[in-house]
């Protein structure tokens, strides 16, 4: 085989020198590359005491990757012209820890207003490194400085030989085991990184794509941050979603692996890494525009007002694919119905609950058929039953629960007090915050003394959306008969509010009589019927 692997020792001086001239780079696979200061000091102390700290794996390549441009306030240089840099695949944080302290960089940390100076002190009395300034000591930077006389000479004579000893151990005696690999492509290098990364942090596909796109002067991470700022109530989406839509449009699967008469496209990790970098850099604006159109469709047609109501993220790149194929144009009436049915069936069936890529590839065929104005064969799913609604309990981690909440939000619910539309997105002030309201409040259920009723308190059939202030201060622990009577005297359009919450008709009768069991069964059926209707299962 052509691949080479060598193991050779290097000292601290040579490693720092190579970083300083741009020949040894830290690939930007992960955002946090510098440890907290106490951990950095422990590492330096381990080096001083000649404890093993693990090997460094260094990849020599002509590939150009996104790399760490600065450590704290210290800017790292580009490699000299014509020289190929090496990239640290394992040992990134150890090496940046040593370099940050060697330069006494000022590093920004989470939950700290001001940058922290990374100063490691050697304590002559305790013969160890510490992050606290000792009574008699010198810093790590001073110890390894080329011009060290100004730091050693002022010391008492007894400490001067100790200074020299510590300096010699750090710069010359301690040998870092460096495993050097050559002639591997990016995907192989990333696999190596994942398998040997001691921190337990796996690289995401997005991390790999950030590195891959860097040579094309395209900073995918920065582009995503820019896009994310414009997403308003959908902040928190996985940054890989736009890339999945690109893959589903451009990466065709092998014909012998395609089980359909139509062309099938992939979005597994191996497919995403095959995306043409030039295509991404040249078409990013188009992709992001279609991504925004997909979110607009989710908000306006599907009623998904915010990220927290989106049961399954994979629906977004599939709808984005529709807009990419449709030249940015919105769907016609029939296409919108098919897209709506696709969305709700996917959510009801928990189609994307685990390992979603294969399902997304199948559904890519469905989206293509919808875009062609055909009659797609939608996913066959079982109808939602009233029992499923009755048994569902509030849990933000449950996709089916989120699907029910999304359906309720899509009804554009109204205030009981005024029949004005309730603001669903969480960006509204805390005084107007929307919360989930127990239609039969816990306080009242508790007063009835019926334990079987209290056990059903959190059934989603007993849930609607109401402004927090209205719920806490005006409804409180009142039964429905009481608070609806109260609101009816000041709100002549109360019937609009009840209808928006799926509480009208027969259900209103049960509310006015405080018939909890009958109400739950009837509303569970109404909610199940509504979900089935949205999914085209009625």
Coordinates of C-alpha atoms in Angstrom, one line a residue:
X1 CA 0.0 0.0 0.0
X2 CA 1.1 3.6 -0.7
X3 CA 0.1 4.9 2.7
X4 CA 2.8 5.6 5.2
X5 CA 2.9 5.8 9.0
X6 CA 5.9 6.8 11.1
X7 CA 6.4 7.2 14.8
X8 CA 9.0 9.7 15.9
X9 CA 9.6 11.8 19.0
X10 CA 9.5 15.5 19.0
X11 CA 10.3 18.0 21.8
X12 CA 8.2 21.0 22.8
X13 CA 10.4 23.5 21.2
X14 CA 10.0 22.0 17.7
X15 CA 6.2 21.7 18.1
X16 CA 5.8 25.3 19.1
X17 CA 8.2 26.5 16.4
X18 CA 6.2 24.7 13.7
X19 CA 2.9 26.2 15.0
X20 CA 4.6 29.7 15.0
X21 CA 5.6 29.4 11.3
X22 CA 2.3 27.9 10.1
X23 CA 3.6 24.4 9.4
X24 CA 1.6 22.6 12.1
X25 CA -2.1 23.4 12.0
X26 CA -5.1 22.6 14.2
X27 CA -8.0 21.6 11.9
X28 CA -11.3 23.3 12.8
X29 CA -13.3 20.2 13.4
X30 CA -14.6 21.3 16.7
X31 CA -15.3 24.8 18.1
X32 CA -13.8 24.5 21.6
X33 CA -10.1 23.7 21.2
X34 CA -8.7 25.1 24.4
X35 CA -9.2 23.5 27.8
X36 CA -10.0 25.4 31.0
X37 CA -6.8 26.9 32.5
X38 CA -6.6 24.4 35.5
X39 CA -6.6 21.5 33.0
X40 CA -3.9 23.2 30.9
X41 CA -1.8 23.6 34.0
X42 CA -2.2 19.9 34.9
X43 CA -1.0 19.0 31.4
X44 CA 2.1 21.1 31.8
X45 CA 2.8 19.6 35.2
X46 CA 2.5 16.1 33.7
X47 CA 5.1 17.1 31.0
X48 CA 7.4 18.4 33.7
X49 CA 7.1 15.3 35.7
X50 CA 7.6 13.1 32.6
X51 CA 4.2 11.5 32.9
X52 CA 2.8 10.0 29.6
X53 CA 0.1 12.2 28.1
X54 CA -0.7 10.2 25.0
X55 CA 0.6 10.4 21.5
X56 CA -0.1 13.2 18.9
X57 CA -1.4 12.0 15.5
X58 CA -0.2 14.3 12.7
X59 CA -1.5 14.1 9.2
X60 CA 0.8 15.4 6.4
X61 CA -1.2 16.4 3.3
X62 CA -1.5 18.8 0.5
X63 CA -5.3 19.1 1.2
X64 CA -6.2 22.5 2.6
X65 CA -8.6 22.4 5.5
X66 CA -10.4 24.9 7.7
X67 CA -8.0 25.4 10.5
X68 CA -7.9 27.3 13.8
X69 CA -6.9 30.8 12.9
X70 CA -6.3 32.0 16.5
X71 CA -5.8 30.7 20.0
X72 CA -7.3 33.3 22.3
X73 CA -5.9 36.7 21.2
X74 CA -2.9 35.0 19.4
X75 CA -3.2 34.9 15.6
X76 CA -1.8 31.9 13.9
X77 CA 0.1 32.4 10.7
X78 CA -0.5 30.8 7.2
X79 CA 2.1 28.3 6.0
X80 CA 5.0 29.6 3.9
X81 CA 4.5 29.5 0.2
X82 CA 5.0 26.1 -1.4
X83 CA 5.1 24.3 2.0
X84 CA 2.5 21.8 2.9
X85 CA 1.2 22.1 6.5
X86 CA 0.5 19.1 8.8
X87 CA -2.7 18.8 10.7
X88 CA -3.1 17.5 14.2
X89 CA -5.8 14.7 14.2
X90 CA -5.4 13.7 17.8
X91 CA -4.0 15.9 20.5
X92 CA -5.6 19.1 19.3
X93 CA -6.6 20.2 22.8
X94 CA -3.3 19.2 24.4
X95 CA -1.3 21.1 21.8
X96 CA -3.5 24.2 22.0
X97 CA -3.3 24.1 25.8
X98 CA 0.5 24.1 25.7
X99 CA 0.6 26.8 23.1
X100 CA -2.0 29.0 24.9
X101 CA 0.1 28.9 28.1
X102 CA 3.4 29.3 26.2
X103 CA 2.0 32.6 24.7
X104 CA -0.1 33.5 27.8
X105 CA -3.0 34.0 25.4
X106 CA -6.2 35.7 26.7
X107 CA -9.0 33.2 26.0
X108 CA -12.7 33.8 26.1
X109 CA -14.6 31.2 28.1
X110 CA -18.3 30.5 28.4
X111 CA -20.1 32.4 31.2
X112 CA -17.1 34.7 31.7
X113 CA -17.4 38.4 30.6
X114 CA -13.7 39.0 30.1
X115 CA -11.1 36.8 28.5
X116 CA -8.9 34.8 30.9
X117 CA -5.1 35.1 30.7
X118 CA -3.7 31.6 30.3
X119 CA -0.8 31.9 32.7
X120 CA 0.7 28.8 34.2
X121 CA 3.0 29.2 37.2
X122 CA 5.9 27.1 38.4
X123 CA 6.0 27.1 42.2
X124 CA 9.6 26.7 43.4
X125 CA 8.6 25.7 46.9
X126 CA 6.2 23.0 45.9
X127 CA 8.1 21.9 42.7
X128 CA 4.9 21.9 40.6
X129 CA 2.9 24.0 38.2
X130 CA -0.2 25.8 39.3
X131 CA -2.7 28.3 37.9
X132 CA -2.4 30.4 41.1
X133 CA 0.5 32.8 41.5
X134 CA 2.9 31.4 44.1
X135 CA 5.1 33.3 46.5
X136 CA 8.2 32.4 44.6
X137 CA 7.7 31.4 41.0
X138 CA 8.0 32.0 37.3
X139 CA 5.6 31.4 34.5
X140 CA 5.6 28.6 31.9
X141 CA 6.2 31.3 29.2
X142 CA 9.2 32.7 31.0
X143 CA 10.7 29.2 31.6
X144 CA 10.7 28.3 27.9
X145 CA 11.4 31.8 26.5
X146 CA 14.4 32.0 24.1
X147 CA 15.6 35.1 26.0
X148 CA 15.2 33.7 29.5
X149 CA 18.0 35.6 31.3
X150 CA 15.7 38.5 32.5
X151 CA 13.5 35.9 34.3
X152 CA 16.2 33.7 35.7
X153 CA 18.8 36.2 36.8
X154 CA 16.6 38.1 39.4
X155 CA 16.0 34.8 41.3
X156 CA 17.8 34.0 44.5
X157 CA 20.9 31.8 43.7
X158 CA 19.3 28.7 45.2
X159 CA 16.5 28.8 42.5
X160 CA 18.6 29.4 39.4
X161 CA 19.7 25.8 38.9
X162 CA 16.1 24.7 39.5
X163 CA 15.0 27.1 36.8
X164 CA 17.6 25.6 34.4
X165 CA 16.5 22.0 35.3
X166 CA 12.8 22.7 34.7
X167 CA 13.5 24.5 31.5
X168 CA 15.6 21.6 30.2
X169 CA 13.0 19.0 31.1
X170 CA 10.2 21.0 29.3
X171 CA 12.1 21.9 26.1
X172 CA 14.5 19.0 25.6
X173 CA 14.1 16.0 27.9
X174 CA 10.4 15.4 27.5
X175 CA 9.6 13.7 24.1
X176 CA 6.2 13.8 22.6
X177 CA 5.3 10.6 20.7
X178 CA 4.2 11.8 17.3
X179 CA 2.5 9.4 14.9
X180 CA 2.8 10.8 11.4
X181 CA 0.5 9.6 8.6
X182 CA 0.8 10.5 5.0
X183 CA -1.1 10.1 1.7
X184 CA -4.6 9.7 3.2
X185 CA -7.6 11.5 1.8
X186 CA -9.9 13.7 3.9
X187 CA -12.5 11.0 4.6
X188 CA -9.8 8.6 5.9
X189 CA -8.2 11.3 8.0
X190 CA -11.6 12.1 9.6
X191 CA -12.3 8.4 10.3
X192 CA -8.9 8.3 12.0
X193 CA -9.8 11.3 14.1
X194 CA -13.1 9.8 15.2
X195 CA -11.6 6.5 16.2
X196 CA -8.8 7.8 18.3
X197 CA -10.3 11.0 19.7
X198 CA -9.8 10.6 23.4
X199 CA -12.4 13.2 24.4
X200 CA -15.2 11.0 23.2
X201 CA -16.6 13.7 20.9
X202 CA -17.5 12.4 17.5
X203 CA -17.2 14.6 14.5
X204 CA -20.5 15.5 12.9
X205 CA -21.0 15.4 9.2
X206 CA -21.3 19.1 9.3
X207 CA -17.8 19.4 10.9
X208 CA -16.4 17.4 8.0
X209 CA -18.1 19.5 5.4
X210 CA -16.8 22.7 7.0
X211 CA -13.3 21.3 6.6
X212 CA -14.0 20.1 3.0
X213 CA -15.4 23.4 1.8
X214 CA -12.6 25.5 3.2
X215 CA -10.3 25.3 0.1
X216 CA -13.1 26.9 -1.9
X217 CA -13.1 30.0 0.2
X218 CA -16.4 29.0 1.6
X219 CA -16.9 29.0 5.4
X220 CA -19.9 26.8 5.9
X221 CA -20.0 27.4 9.6
X222 CA -20.1 31.1 9.2
X223 CA -22.7 30.8 6.4
X224 CA -24.9 28.7 8.6
X225 CA -24.6 31.2 11.5
X226 CA -25.7 34.0 9.1
X227 CA -28.6 31.9 7.9
X228 CA -29.6 30.9 11.4
X229 CA -29.9 34.6 12.5
X230 CA -32.6 35.1 9.9
X231 CA -34.7 32.0 10.9
X232 CA -36.3 33.8 13.9
X233 CA -38.5 31.2 15.6
X234 CA -36.6 28.3 14.1
X235 CA -33.3 29.0 15.9
X236 CA -31.9 25.6 17.0
X237 CA -32.3 23.6 13.7
X238 CA -29.5 21.2 12.8
X239 CA -27.0 22.9 10.5
X240 CA -26.8 19.8 8.3
X241 CA -30.4 20.2 7.0
X242 CA -29.6 22.5 4.0
X243 CA -26.7 20.1 3.0
X244 CA -29.1 17.2 3.1
X245 CA -31.4 18.9 0.7
X246 CA -28.4 19.5 -1.6
X247 CA -27.5 15.8 -1.4
X248 CA -31.1 14.7 -2.1
X249 CA -31.0 16.9 -5.2
X250 CA -27.5 16.1 -6.6
X251 CA -26.1 12.8 -5.3
X252 CA -27.7 10.0 -7.3
X253 CA -27.5 6.5 -6.0
X254 CA -26.1 3.6 -8.0
X255 CA -28.7 2.3 -10.4
X256 CA -28.2 -1.3 -9.1
X257 CA -29.1 -0.1 -5.6
X258 CA -32.2 1.8 -6.7
X259 CA -35.5 0.0 -6.1
X260 CA -37.7 2.3 -8.0
X261 CA -38.3 3.3 -11.6
X262 CA -37.3 6.8 -10.7
X263 CA -33.9 8.1 -9.9
X264 CA -33.1 7.9 -6.3
X265 CA -30.8 10.2 -4.4
X266 CA -28.9 9.8 -1.2
X267 CA -28.3 11.7 2.1
X268 CA -26.3 9.4 4.2
X269 CA -22.9 10.5 5.5
X270 CA -21.1 9.0 2.6
X271 CA -23.4 10.8 0.1
X272 CA -23.0 14.2 1.9
X273 CA -19.2 13.9 1.7
X274 CA -19.5 13.5 -2.1
X275 CA -21.4 16.8 -2.5
X276 CA -19.5 18.9 -5.1
X277 CA -17.9 21.8 -3.2
X278 CA -18.1 24.1 -6.2
X279 CA -21.9 23.5 -6.4
X280 CA -22.3 24.5 -2.8
X281 CA -20.3 27.7 -3.1
X282 CA -22.1 28.7 -6.3
X283 CA -25.6 27.7 -5.2
X284 CA -25.7 28.5 -1.5
X285 CA -27.9 31.5 -1.9
X286 CA -30.4 29.5 -3.9
X287 CA -30.4 26.7 -1.3
X288 CA -30.8 29.0 1.6
X289 CA -33.7 30.8 -0.2
X290 CA -35.5 27.5 -0.7
X291 CA -34.7 26.5 2.9
X292 CA -36.5 29.7 4.1
X293 CA -39.4 29.0 1.7
X294 CA -39.7 25.5 3.3
X295 CA -39.9 27.0 6.8
X296 CA -42.4 29.6 5.5
X297 CA -44.5 26.7 4.2
X298 CA -44.2 25.0 7.6
X299 CA -45.4 28.1 9.3
X300 CA -48.2 29.3 7.0
X301 CA -49.6 26.1 5.6
X302 CA -48.8 23.6 8.3
X303 CA -49.1 25.9 11.2
X304 CA -45.7 25.0 12.7
X305 CA -45.1 28.3 14.5
X306 CA -41.7 27.6 16.0
X307 CA -38.9 25.1 16.2
X308 CA -40.2 23.6 19.5
X309 CA -43.3 22.4 17.7
X310 CA -41.4 20.6 14.9
X311 CA -41.6 16.9 15.7
X312 CA -39.1 15.8 13.1
X313 CA -36.4 17.9 11.5
X314 CA -36.0 15.7 8.3
X315 CA -39.3 17.0 7.0
X316 CA -37.6 20.4 6.3
X317 CA -34.9 19.3 3.9
X318 CA -37.5 17.2 2.0
X319 CA -39.8 20.3 1.6
X320 CA -36.7 22.3 0.7
X321 CA -36.0 19.8 -2.0
X322 CA -39.5 20.5 -3.5
X323 CA -38.6 24.2 -3.8
X324 CA -35.2 23.5 -5.3
X325 CA -36.9 21.3 -7.9
X326 CA -39.7 23.8 -8.5
X327 CA -37.4 26.7 -9.3
X328 CA -38.2 28.5 -6.0
X329 CA -41.9 28.6 -6.9
X330 CA -44.5 27.9 -4.3
X331 CA -46.7 24.8 -4.7
X332 CA -50.0 24.9 -6.5
X333 CA -53.2 23.8 -4.7
X334 CA -52.8 20.0 -5.3
X335 CA -49.1 20.1 -4.6
X336 CA -49.7 21.9 -1.3
X337 CA -52.2 19.2 -0.3
X338 CA -49.8 16.4 -1.1
X339 CA -47.0 18.1 0.8
X340 CA -49.3 18.6 3.8
X341 CA -50.3 15.0 3.8
X342 CA -46.7 13.9 3.5
X343 CA -45.7 16.0 6.5
X344 CA -48.5 14.8 8.8
X345 CA -48.1 11.2 7.9
X346 CA -44.4 11.3 8.5
X347 CA -45.0 12.8 12.0
X348 CA -47.9 10.5 12.9
X349 CA -45.9 7.4 11.9
X350 CA -42.7 8.5 13.7
X351 CA -41.0 7.8 10.3
X352 CA -37.8 9.7 11.2
X353 CA -37.5 8.7 14.8
X354 CA -34.3 6.7 14.3
X355 CA -31.7 6.4 11.5
X356 CA -33.9 8.7 9.2
X357 CA -31.6 8.8 6.1
X358 CA -33.0 5.7 4.3
X359 CA -36.5 7.0 4.9
X360 CA -35.5 10.4 3.6
X361 CA -34.1 8.9 0.4
X362 CA -37.4 7.0 -0.2
X363 CA -39.4 10.2 0.5
X364 CA -37.2 12.1 -1.9
X365 CA -38.9 10.0 -4.7
X366 CA -42.3 11.1 -3.2
X367 CA -41.3 14.8 -3.3
X368 CA -40.1 14.4 -6.9
X369 CA -43.5 12.9 -7.9
X370 CA -45.3 15.7 -6.1
X371 CA -43.2 18.3 -7.9
X372 CA -44.1 16.6 -11.3
X373 CA -47.8 17.1 -10.4
X374 CA -48.3 13.4 -10.2
X375 CA -50.3 11.4 -7.7
X376 CA -47.7 10.0 -5.3
X377 CA -48.1 6.8 -3.4
X378 CA -48.0 8.2 0.1
X379 CA -46.7 6.3 3.1
X380 CA -49.3 3.9 4.4
X381 CA -49.9 4.5 8.1
X382 CA -52.5 3.5 10.6
X383 CA -55.2 6.0 11.6
X384 CA -54.7 7.9 14.8
X385 CA -57.2 6.5 17.4
X386 CA -58.8 8.3 20.3
X387 CA -57.1 5.9 22.6
X388 CA -53.7 7.1 21.3
X389 CA -54.7 10.7 22.2
X390 CA -56.0 9.7 25.7
X391 CA -52.8 7.8 26.5
X392 CA -50.4 10.6 25.3
X393 CA -48.8 12.6 28.1
X394 CA -46.9 15.8 27.8
X395 CA -43.3 15.1 26.9
X396 CA -41.3 17.4 24.6
X397 CA -39.1 14.4 23.7
X398 CA -42.0 12.4 22.3
X399 CA -42.5 13.0 18.5
X400 CA -46.2 12.0 18.7
X401 CA -46.8 14.5 21.5
X402 CA -45.2 17.2 19.5
X403 CA -47.3 16.2 16.5
X404 CA -50.5 16.7 18.6
X405 CA -49.3 20.0 19.9
X406 CA -48.4 21.2 16.4
X407 CA -51.9 20.3 15.3
X408 CA -53.4 22.3 18.1
X409 CA -51.1 25.3 17.3
X410 CA -52.0 25.0 13.6
X411 CA -55.6 25.8 14.6
X412 CA -54.5 29.4 15.4
X413 CA -55.9 29.2 18.9
X414 CA -57.7 32.2 20.4
X415 CA -57.9 33.7 23.9
X416 CA -60.9 32.7 26.0
X417 CA -61.1 36.2 27.3
X418 CA -61.0 38.2 24.1
X419 CA -60.9 35.8 21.2
X420 CA -57.7 37.4 19.9
X421 CA -55.1 35.1 18.4
X422 CA -52.7 33.6 20.9
X423 CA -49.0 34.3 20.0
X424 CA -47.4 30.8 19.8
X425 CA -43.7 31.6 19.3
X426 CA -41.7 31.9 22.5
X427 CA -40.2 35.3 21.6
X428 CA -43.2 37.2 23.1
X429 CA -42.8 38.8 26.5
X430 CA -43.2 36.7 29.6
X431 CA -46.4 38.6 30.4
X432 CA -47.9 37.4 27.2
X433 CA -46.2 34.0 27.2
X434 CA -48.2 31.0 25.8
X435 CA -48.4 28.0 28.0
X436 CA -50.2 24.6 27.9
X437 CA -53.4 24.9 29.8
X438 CA -55.2 22.1 31.5
X439 CA -58.8 22.5 30.4
X440 CA -59.9 20.8 33.7
X441 CA -57.4 22.4 36.1
X442 CA -55.5 20.2 38.6
X443 CA -56.8 22.2 41.5
X444 CA -60.4 21.5 40.6
X445 CA -59.7 17.8 39.8
X446 CA -58.0 17.4 43.2
X447 CA -61.0 18.9 45.0
X448 CA -63.3 16.4 43.4
X449 CA -61.5 13.6 45.3
X450 CA -61.7 11.3 42.3
X451 CA -58.2 9.7 41.9
X452 CA -59.0 8.2 38.5
X453 CA -59.8 11.7 37.2
X454 CA -56.5 13.1 38.7
X455 CA -54.6 10.3 37.0
X456 CA -55.9 11.5 33.6
X457 CA -55.0 15.2 34.3
X458 CA -52.1 15.3 31.9
X459 CA -53.7 13.5 29.0
X460 CA -53.3 15.6 25.9
X461 CA -57.1 15.5 25.5
X462 CA -57.2 17.8 28.5
X463 CA -54.6 20.3 27.0
X464 CA -55.1 23.5 25.0
X465 CA -53.0 26.6 24.6
X466 CA -53.7 29.7 26.7
X467 CA -51.8 32.9 27.6
X468 CA -50.0 32.4 30.9
X469 CA -51.5 35.5 32.6
X470 CA -55.1 34.5 31.6
X471 CA -54.5 30.9 32.8
X472 CA -52.8 31.7 36.1
X473 CA -54.8 34.7 37.3
X474 CA -58.2 34.3 35.8
X475 CA -58.8 30.6 35.2
X476 CA -56.6 29.3 38.1
X477 CA -58.4 26.3 39.7
X478 CA -61.9 27.1 38.4
X479 CA -63.8 24.3 36.6
X480 CA -64.7 24.9 32.9
X481 CA -68.4 25.7 33.8
X482 CA -67.3 28.6 36.0
X483 CA -64.5 30.2 33.9
X484 CA -66.4 29.8 30.6
X485 CA -69.5 31.5 32.2
X486 CA -67.2 34.2 33.4
X487 CA -65.6 34.8 30.0
X488 CA -69.0 34.6 28.1
X489 CA -70.2 37.8 29.9
X490 CA -67.3 39.9 28.5
X491 CA -66.5 38.1 25.3
X492 CA -69.4 37.8 22.8
X493 CA -67.1 35.8 20.4
X494 CA -66.3 33.1 22.9
X495 CA -67.6 30.5 20.4
X496 CA -64.7 31.4 18.0
X497 CA -62.2 30.7 20.8
X498 CA -63.8 27.3 21.6
X499 CA -63.8 26.3 18.0
X500 CA -60.1 27.2 17.6
X501 CA -59.3 24.8 20.5
X502 CA -61.5 22.0 19.2
X503 CA -63.8 22.6 22.2
X504 CA -67.1 23.5 20.4
X505 CA -70.2 21.4 19.6
X506 CA -70.8 18.4 21.8
X507 CA -67.7 19.2 23.8
X508 CA -69.1 22.5 25.0
X509 CA -72.0 20.7 26.6
X510 CA -69.6 18.5 28.6
X511 CA -67.6 21.6 29.6
X512 CA -70.6 23.4 30.9
X513 CA -71.6 20.4 33.0
X514 CA -68.0 19.6 34.2
X515 CA -68.3 16.1 32.9
X516 CA -64.6 15.2 32.8
X517 CA -64.6 11.6 31.6
X518 CA -67.2 12.2 28.8
X519 CA -65.3 15.3 27.8
X520 CA -61.9 13.4 27.5
X521 CA -63.3 10.7 25.3
X522 CA -65.2 13.1 23.1
X523 CA -62.3 15.4 22.6
X524 CA -59.8 12.6 22.0
X525 CA -62.0 11.5 19.1
X526 CA -62.2 15.0 17.7
X527 CA -58.4 15.4 17.9
X528 CA -57.8 12.0 16.3
X529 CA -60.2 12.8 13.5
X530 CA -58.5 16.2 12.9
X531 CA -55.0 14.6 12.6
X532 CA -56.4 11.9 10.3
X533 CA -58.0 14.6 8.1
X534 CA -54.7 16.5 7.9
X535 CA -52.9 13.4 6.9
X536 CA -55.6 12.4 4.3
X537 CA -56.5 9.3 6.4
X538 CA -60.2 10.1 6.9

